[in-house]
Coordinates of C-alpha atoms (C1' of nucleotides) in Angstrom, one line a residue:
Chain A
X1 CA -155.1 -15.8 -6.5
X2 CA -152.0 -17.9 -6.2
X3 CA -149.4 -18.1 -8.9
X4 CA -150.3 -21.0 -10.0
X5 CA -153.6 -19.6 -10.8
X6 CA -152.1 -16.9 -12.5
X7 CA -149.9 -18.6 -14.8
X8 CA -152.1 -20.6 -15.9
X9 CA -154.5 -17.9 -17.0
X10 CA -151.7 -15.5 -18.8
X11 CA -150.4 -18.9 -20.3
X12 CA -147.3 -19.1 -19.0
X13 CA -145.1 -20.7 -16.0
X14 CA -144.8 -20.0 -12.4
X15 CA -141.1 -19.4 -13.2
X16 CA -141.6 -17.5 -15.5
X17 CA -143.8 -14.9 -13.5
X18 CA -141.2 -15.2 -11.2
X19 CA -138.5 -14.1 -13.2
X20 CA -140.7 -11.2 -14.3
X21 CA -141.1 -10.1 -10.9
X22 CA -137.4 -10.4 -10.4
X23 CA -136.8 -8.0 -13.2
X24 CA -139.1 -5.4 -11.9
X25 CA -141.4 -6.3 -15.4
X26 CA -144.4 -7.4 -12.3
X27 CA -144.6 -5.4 -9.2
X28 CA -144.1 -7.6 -5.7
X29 CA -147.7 -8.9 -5.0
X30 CA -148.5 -9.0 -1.3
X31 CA -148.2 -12.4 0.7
X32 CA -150.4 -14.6 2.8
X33 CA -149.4 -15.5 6.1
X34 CA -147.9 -18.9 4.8
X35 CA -145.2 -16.1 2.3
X36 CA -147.5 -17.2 -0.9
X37 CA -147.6 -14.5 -3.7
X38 CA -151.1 -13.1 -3.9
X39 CA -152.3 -11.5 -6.9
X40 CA -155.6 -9.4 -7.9
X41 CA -156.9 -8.5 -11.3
X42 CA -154.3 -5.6 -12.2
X43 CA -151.3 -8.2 -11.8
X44 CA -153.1 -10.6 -13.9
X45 CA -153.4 -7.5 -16.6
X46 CA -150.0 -6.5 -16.0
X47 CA -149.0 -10.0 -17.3
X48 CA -151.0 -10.8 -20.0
X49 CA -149.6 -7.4 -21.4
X50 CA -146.2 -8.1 -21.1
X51 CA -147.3 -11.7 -22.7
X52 CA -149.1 -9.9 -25.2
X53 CA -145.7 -7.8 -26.0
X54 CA -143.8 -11.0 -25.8
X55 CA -145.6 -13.1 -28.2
X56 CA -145.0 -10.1 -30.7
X57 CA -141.0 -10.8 -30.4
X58 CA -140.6 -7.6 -27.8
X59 CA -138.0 -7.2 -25.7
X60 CA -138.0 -6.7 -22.1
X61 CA -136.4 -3.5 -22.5
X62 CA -139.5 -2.5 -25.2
X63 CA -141.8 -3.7 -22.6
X64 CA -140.5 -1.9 -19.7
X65 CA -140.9 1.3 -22.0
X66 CA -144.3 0.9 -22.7
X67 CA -144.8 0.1 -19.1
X68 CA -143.5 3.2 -18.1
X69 CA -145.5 5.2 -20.4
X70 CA -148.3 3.6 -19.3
X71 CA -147.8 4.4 -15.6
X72 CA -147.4 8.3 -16.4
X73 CA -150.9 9.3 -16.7
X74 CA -150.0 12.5 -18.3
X75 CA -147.3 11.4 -21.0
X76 CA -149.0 11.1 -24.3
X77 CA -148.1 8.4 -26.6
X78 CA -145.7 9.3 -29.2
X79 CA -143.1 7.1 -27.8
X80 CA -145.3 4.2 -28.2
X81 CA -145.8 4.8 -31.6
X82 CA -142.5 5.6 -32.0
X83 CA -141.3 1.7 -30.8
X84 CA -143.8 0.2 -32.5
X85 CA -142.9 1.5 -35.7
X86 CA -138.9 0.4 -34.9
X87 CA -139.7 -3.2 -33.6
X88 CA -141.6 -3.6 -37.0
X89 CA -138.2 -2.7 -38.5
X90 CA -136.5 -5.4 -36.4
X91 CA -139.0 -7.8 -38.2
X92 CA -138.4 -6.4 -41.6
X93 CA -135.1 -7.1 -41.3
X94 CA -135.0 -10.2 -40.2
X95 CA -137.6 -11.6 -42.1
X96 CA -135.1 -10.1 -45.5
X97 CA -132.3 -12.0 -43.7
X98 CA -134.0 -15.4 -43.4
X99 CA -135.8 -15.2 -47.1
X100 CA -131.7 -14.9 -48.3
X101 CA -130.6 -17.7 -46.0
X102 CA -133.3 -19.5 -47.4
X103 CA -132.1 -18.9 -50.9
X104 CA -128.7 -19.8 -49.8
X105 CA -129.5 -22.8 -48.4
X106 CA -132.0 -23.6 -51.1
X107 CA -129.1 -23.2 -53.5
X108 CA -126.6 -25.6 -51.4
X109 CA -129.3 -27.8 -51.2
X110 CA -129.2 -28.7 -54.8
X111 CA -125.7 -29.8 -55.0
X112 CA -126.8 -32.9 -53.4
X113 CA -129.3 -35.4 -54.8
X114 CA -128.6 -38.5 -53.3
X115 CA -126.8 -40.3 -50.4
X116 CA -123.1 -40.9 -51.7
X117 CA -119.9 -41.5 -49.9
X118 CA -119.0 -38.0 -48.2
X119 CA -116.2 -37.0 -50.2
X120 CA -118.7 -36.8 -53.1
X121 CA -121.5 -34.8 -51.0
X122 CA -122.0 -31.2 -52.8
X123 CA -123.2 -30.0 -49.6
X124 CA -120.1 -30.4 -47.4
X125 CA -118.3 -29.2 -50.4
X126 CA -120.0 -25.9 -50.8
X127 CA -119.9 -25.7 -47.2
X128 CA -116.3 -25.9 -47.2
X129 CA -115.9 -23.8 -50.0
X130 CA -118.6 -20.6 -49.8
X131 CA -117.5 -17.4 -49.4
X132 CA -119.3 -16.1 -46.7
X133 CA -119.5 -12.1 -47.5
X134 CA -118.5 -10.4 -43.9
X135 CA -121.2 -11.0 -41.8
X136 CA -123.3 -7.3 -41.9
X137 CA -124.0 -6.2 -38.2
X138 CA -127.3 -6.7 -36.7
X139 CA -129.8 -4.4 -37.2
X140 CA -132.4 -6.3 -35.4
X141 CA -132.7 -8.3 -32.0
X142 CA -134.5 -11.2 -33.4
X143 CA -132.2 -14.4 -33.6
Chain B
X1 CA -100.1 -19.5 -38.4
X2 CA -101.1 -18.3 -35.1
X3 CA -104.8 -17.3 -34.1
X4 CA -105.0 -13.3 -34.7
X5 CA -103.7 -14.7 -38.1
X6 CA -106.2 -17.2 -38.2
X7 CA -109.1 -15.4 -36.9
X8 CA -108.7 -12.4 -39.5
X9 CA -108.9 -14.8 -42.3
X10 CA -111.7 -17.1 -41.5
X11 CA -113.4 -13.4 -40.3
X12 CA -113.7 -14.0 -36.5
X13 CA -111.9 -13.1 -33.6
X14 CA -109.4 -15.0 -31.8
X15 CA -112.0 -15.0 -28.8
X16 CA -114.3 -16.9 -30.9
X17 CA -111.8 -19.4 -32.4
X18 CA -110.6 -20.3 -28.5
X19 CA -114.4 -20.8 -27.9
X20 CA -114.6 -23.0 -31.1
X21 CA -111.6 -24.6 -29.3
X22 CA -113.2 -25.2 -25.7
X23 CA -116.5 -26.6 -27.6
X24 CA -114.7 -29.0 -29.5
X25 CA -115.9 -27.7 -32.6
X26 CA -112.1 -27.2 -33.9
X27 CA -109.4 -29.1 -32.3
X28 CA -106.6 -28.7 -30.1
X29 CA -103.6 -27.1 -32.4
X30 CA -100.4 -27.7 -31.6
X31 CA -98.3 -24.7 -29.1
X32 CA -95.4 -22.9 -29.8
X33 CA -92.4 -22.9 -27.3
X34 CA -94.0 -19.9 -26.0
X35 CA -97.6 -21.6 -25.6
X36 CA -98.8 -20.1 -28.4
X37 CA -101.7 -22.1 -30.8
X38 CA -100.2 -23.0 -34.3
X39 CA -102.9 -23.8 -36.6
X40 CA -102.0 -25.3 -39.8
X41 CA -104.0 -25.0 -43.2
X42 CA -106.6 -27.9 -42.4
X43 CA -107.9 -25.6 -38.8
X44 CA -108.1 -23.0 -41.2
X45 CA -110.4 -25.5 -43.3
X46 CA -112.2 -26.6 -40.8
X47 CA -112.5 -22.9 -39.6
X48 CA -113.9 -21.7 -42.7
X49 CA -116.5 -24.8 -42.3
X50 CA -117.7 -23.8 -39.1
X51 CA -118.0 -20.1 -39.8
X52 CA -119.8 -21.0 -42.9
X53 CA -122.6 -23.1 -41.3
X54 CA -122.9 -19.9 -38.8
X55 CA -123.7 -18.1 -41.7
X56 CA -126.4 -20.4 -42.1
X57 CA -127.0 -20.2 -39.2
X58 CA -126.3 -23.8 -37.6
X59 CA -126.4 -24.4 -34.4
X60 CA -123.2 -25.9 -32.5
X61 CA -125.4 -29.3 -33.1
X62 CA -125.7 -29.3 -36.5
X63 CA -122.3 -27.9 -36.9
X64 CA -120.8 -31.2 -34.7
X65 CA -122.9 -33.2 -36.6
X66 CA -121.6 -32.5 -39.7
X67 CA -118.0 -32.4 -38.8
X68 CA -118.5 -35.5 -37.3
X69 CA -119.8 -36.9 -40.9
X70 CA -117.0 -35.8 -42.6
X71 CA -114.8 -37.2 -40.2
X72 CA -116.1 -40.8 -40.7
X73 CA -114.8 -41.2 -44.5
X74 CA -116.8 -44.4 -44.6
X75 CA -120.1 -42.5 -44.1
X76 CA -122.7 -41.6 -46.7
X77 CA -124.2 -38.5 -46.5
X78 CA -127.5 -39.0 -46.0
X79 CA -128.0 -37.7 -42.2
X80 CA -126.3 -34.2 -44.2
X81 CA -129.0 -34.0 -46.8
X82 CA -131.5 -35.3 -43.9
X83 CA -130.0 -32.3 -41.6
X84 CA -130.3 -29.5 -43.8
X85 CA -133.8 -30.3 -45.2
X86 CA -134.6 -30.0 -41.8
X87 CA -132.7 -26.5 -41.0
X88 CA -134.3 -25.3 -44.4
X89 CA -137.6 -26.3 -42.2
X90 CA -136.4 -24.1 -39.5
X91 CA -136.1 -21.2 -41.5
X92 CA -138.8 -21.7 -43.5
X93 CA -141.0 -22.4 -40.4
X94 CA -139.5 -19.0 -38.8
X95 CA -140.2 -16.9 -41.7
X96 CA -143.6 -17.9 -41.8
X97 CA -144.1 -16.7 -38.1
X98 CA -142.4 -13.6 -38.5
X99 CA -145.0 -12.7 -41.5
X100 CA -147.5 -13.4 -39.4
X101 CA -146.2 -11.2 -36.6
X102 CA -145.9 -8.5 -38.6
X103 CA -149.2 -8.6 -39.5
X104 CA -150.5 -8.2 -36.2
X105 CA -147.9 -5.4 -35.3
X106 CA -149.7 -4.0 -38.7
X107 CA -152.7 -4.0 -37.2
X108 CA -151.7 -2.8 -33.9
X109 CA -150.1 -0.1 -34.9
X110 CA -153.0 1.5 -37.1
X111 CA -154.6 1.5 -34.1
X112 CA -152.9 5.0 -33.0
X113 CA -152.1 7.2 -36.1
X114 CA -151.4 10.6 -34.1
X115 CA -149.6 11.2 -30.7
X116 CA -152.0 11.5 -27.8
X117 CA -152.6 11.1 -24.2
X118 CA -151.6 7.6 -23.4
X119 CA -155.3 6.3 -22.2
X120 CA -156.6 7.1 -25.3
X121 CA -153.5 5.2 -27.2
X122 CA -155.3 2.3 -29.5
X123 CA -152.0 0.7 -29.7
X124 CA -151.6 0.4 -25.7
X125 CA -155.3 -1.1 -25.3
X126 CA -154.9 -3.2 -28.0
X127 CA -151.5 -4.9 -26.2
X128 CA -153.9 -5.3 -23.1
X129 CA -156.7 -6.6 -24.6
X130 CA -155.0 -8.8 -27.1
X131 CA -156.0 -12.8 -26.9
X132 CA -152.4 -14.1 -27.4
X133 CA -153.1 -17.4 -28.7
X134 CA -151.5 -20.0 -26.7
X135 CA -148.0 -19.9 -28.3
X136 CA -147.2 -22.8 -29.9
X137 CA -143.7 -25.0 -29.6
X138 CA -141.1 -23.3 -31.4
X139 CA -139.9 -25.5 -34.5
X140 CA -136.9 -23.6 -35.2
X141 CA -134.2 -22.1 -33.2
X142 CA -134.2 -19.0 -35.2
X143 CA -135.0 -16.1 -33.1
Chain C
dC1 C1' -153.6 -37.2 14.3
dT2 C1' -150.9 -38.3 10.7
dC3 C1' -149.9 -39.1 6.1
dA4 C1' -149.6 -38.2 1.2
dC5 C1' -149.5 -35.1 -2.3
dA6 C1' -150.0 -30.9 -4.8
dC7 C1' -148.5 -26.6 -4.5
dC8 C1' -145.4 -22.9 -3.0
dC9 C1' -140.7 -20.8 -1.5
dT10 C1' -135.5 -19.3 -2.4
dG11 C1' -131.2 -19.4 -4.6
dA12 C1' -128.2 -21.1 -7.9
dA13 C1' -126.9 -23.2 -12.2
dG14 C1' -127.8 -24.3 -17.1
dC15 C1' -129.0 -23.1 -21.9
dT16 C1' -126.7 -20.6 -26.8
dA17 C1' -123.0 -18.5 -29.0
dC18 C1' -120.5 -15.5 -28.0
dT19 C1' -118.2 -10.9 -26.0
dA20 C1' -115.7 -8.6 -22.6
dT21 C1' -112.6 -8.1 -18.9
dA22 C1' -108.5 -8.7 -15.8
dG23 C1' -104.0 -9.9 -15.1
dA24 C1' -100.1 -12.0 -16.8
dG25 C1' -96.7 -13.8 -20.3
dT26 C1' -94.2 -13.7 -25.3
dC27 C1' -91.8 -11.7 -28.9
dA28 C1' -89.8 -8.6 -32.5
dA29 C1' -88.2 -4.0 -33.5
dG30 C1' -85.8 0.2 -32.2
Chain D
dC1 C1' -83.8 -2.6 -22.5
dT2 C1' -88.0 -1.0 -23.3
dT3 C1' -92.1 -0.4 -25.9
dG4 C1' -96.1 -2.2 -28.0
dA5 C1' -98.6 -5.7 -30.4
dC6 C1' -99.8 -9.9 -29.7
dT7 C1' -101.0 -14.1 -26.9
dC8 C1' -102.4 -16.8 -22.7
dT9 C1' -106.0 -18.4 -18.9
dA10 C1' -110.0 -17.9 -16.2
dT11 C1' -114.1 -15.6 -15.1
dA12 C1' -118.3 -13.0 -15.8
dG13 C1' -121.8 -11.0 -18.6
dT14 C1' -125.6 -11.0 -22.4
dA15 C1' -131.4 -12.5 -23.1
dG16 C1' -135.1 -14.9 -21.5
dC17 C1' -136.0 -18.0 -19.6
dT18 C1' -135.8 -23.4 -17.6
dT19 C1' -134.3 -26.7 -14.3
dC20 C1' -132.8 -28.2 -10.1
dA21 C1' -131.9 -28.8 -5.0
dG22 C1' -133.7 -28.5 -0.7
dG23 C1' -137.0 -27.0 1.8
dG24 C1' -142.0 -25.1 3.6
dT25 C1' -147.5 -24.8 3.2
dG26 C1' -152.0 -26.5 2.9
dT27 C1' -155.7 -29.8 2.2
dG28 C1' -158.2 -34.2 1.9
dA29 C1' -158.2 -39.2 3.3
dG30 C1' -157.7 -42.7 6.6

DNA sequence: CTCACACCCTGAAGCTACTATAGAGTCAAG
DNA sequence: CTTGACTCTATAGTAGCTTCAGGGTGTGAG
């Protein structure tokens, strides 16, 4: 199949399996005789894996591990489990860091009922005046 | 004051408060005879604004926006209640995906309990067989 | 046979919010 | 007069794509 075909059954854009291919996520298809990509089933799994990994926040570096793993027959699967368990720690965390941004926000929120001139709004007060607490570093790869 | 100054106070580095600079999200300070920025106490202000609404994580957008409200003294602040009712969406909206994420990650990963031989992994068949459903447009720019 | 039109190709630039690097200049202290 | 901390500009890199420019391919209609 062409890879319009393709991307259209793993849900995503031609550029976008493009790009995979580029970052050696897909492995080079062969070509017609016009230079067309031409894919069989085992691209069309390869993608809706790494789609599958995607839609679960994954990295490209995450997926390229499990990738690997799964191309060595004889490794077993600690590693796997092993990521999993981490990327669910990403999620943790962020998901902690957004419920206090939501408090924060929530908070600022309050200062403010109603329109009013600007030099009255609570909001750009508090925003002018919070103390943001030194940003903590990142312990996750999730915006 | 000049930037290291500035930067260590507001909590950022001078790279980031020359970025601020080139964006337009601070403006142009004045230069010493030795081309060196001199910010007075209102950059430092508007500083502090712009690193606080990072904290909240703004974008540039919303950031502009709101400067560009309190530059207007005449203004109401309406379009700032309006703006962060809609970035407490955002988050709110984000959140709610990442819980659900989790959930499947939950699922996926009690798939595997023990290391073994990776064709065997429940983890690994269940990010190939999984139905990703079509993703939907993202209402947040939270990560 | 020729045309239109949908699809495909490559390569490069753009997006966000920075961070990092190179190579050069400024300034105060010793 | 030199050292070292600081500053300057301009450029490239990060992640995961998306968009664009400028072409080539393939198929159905007239």
């Amino acid at each position: 199949m062409k890879i319009g075909e393709l991307g259209q059954i793993a849900q995503c854009t031609v550029e976008t399996v493009r790009y995979y291919e580029k970052e050696g996520l897909l492995p080079q298809p062969e070509r017609t005789a016009g230079n067309f990509r031409s894919y069989g089933p085992q691209h069309l799994e390869r993608l809706r894996f790494i789609r599958n990994c995607r839609a679960l926040d994954m990295t490209h570096g995450e997926i390229r591990t499990l990738l690997e793993v799964m191309d060595a027959p004889a490794a077993g699967c600690g590693r796997v489990n092993a990521l999993l368990d981490e990327h669910i720690g990403h999620v943790d965390a962020r998901i902690a860091e957004l419920m206090q941004l939501k408090q924060q926000l929530g908070e600022l929120r309050h200062q403010c009922q109603a329109e009013q001139p600007v030099a009255a709004c609570g909001i750009l007060q508090g925003l002018v005046s919070m103390e943001s607490e030194a940003r903590q570093e990142r312990h996750t790869h999730l915006g």
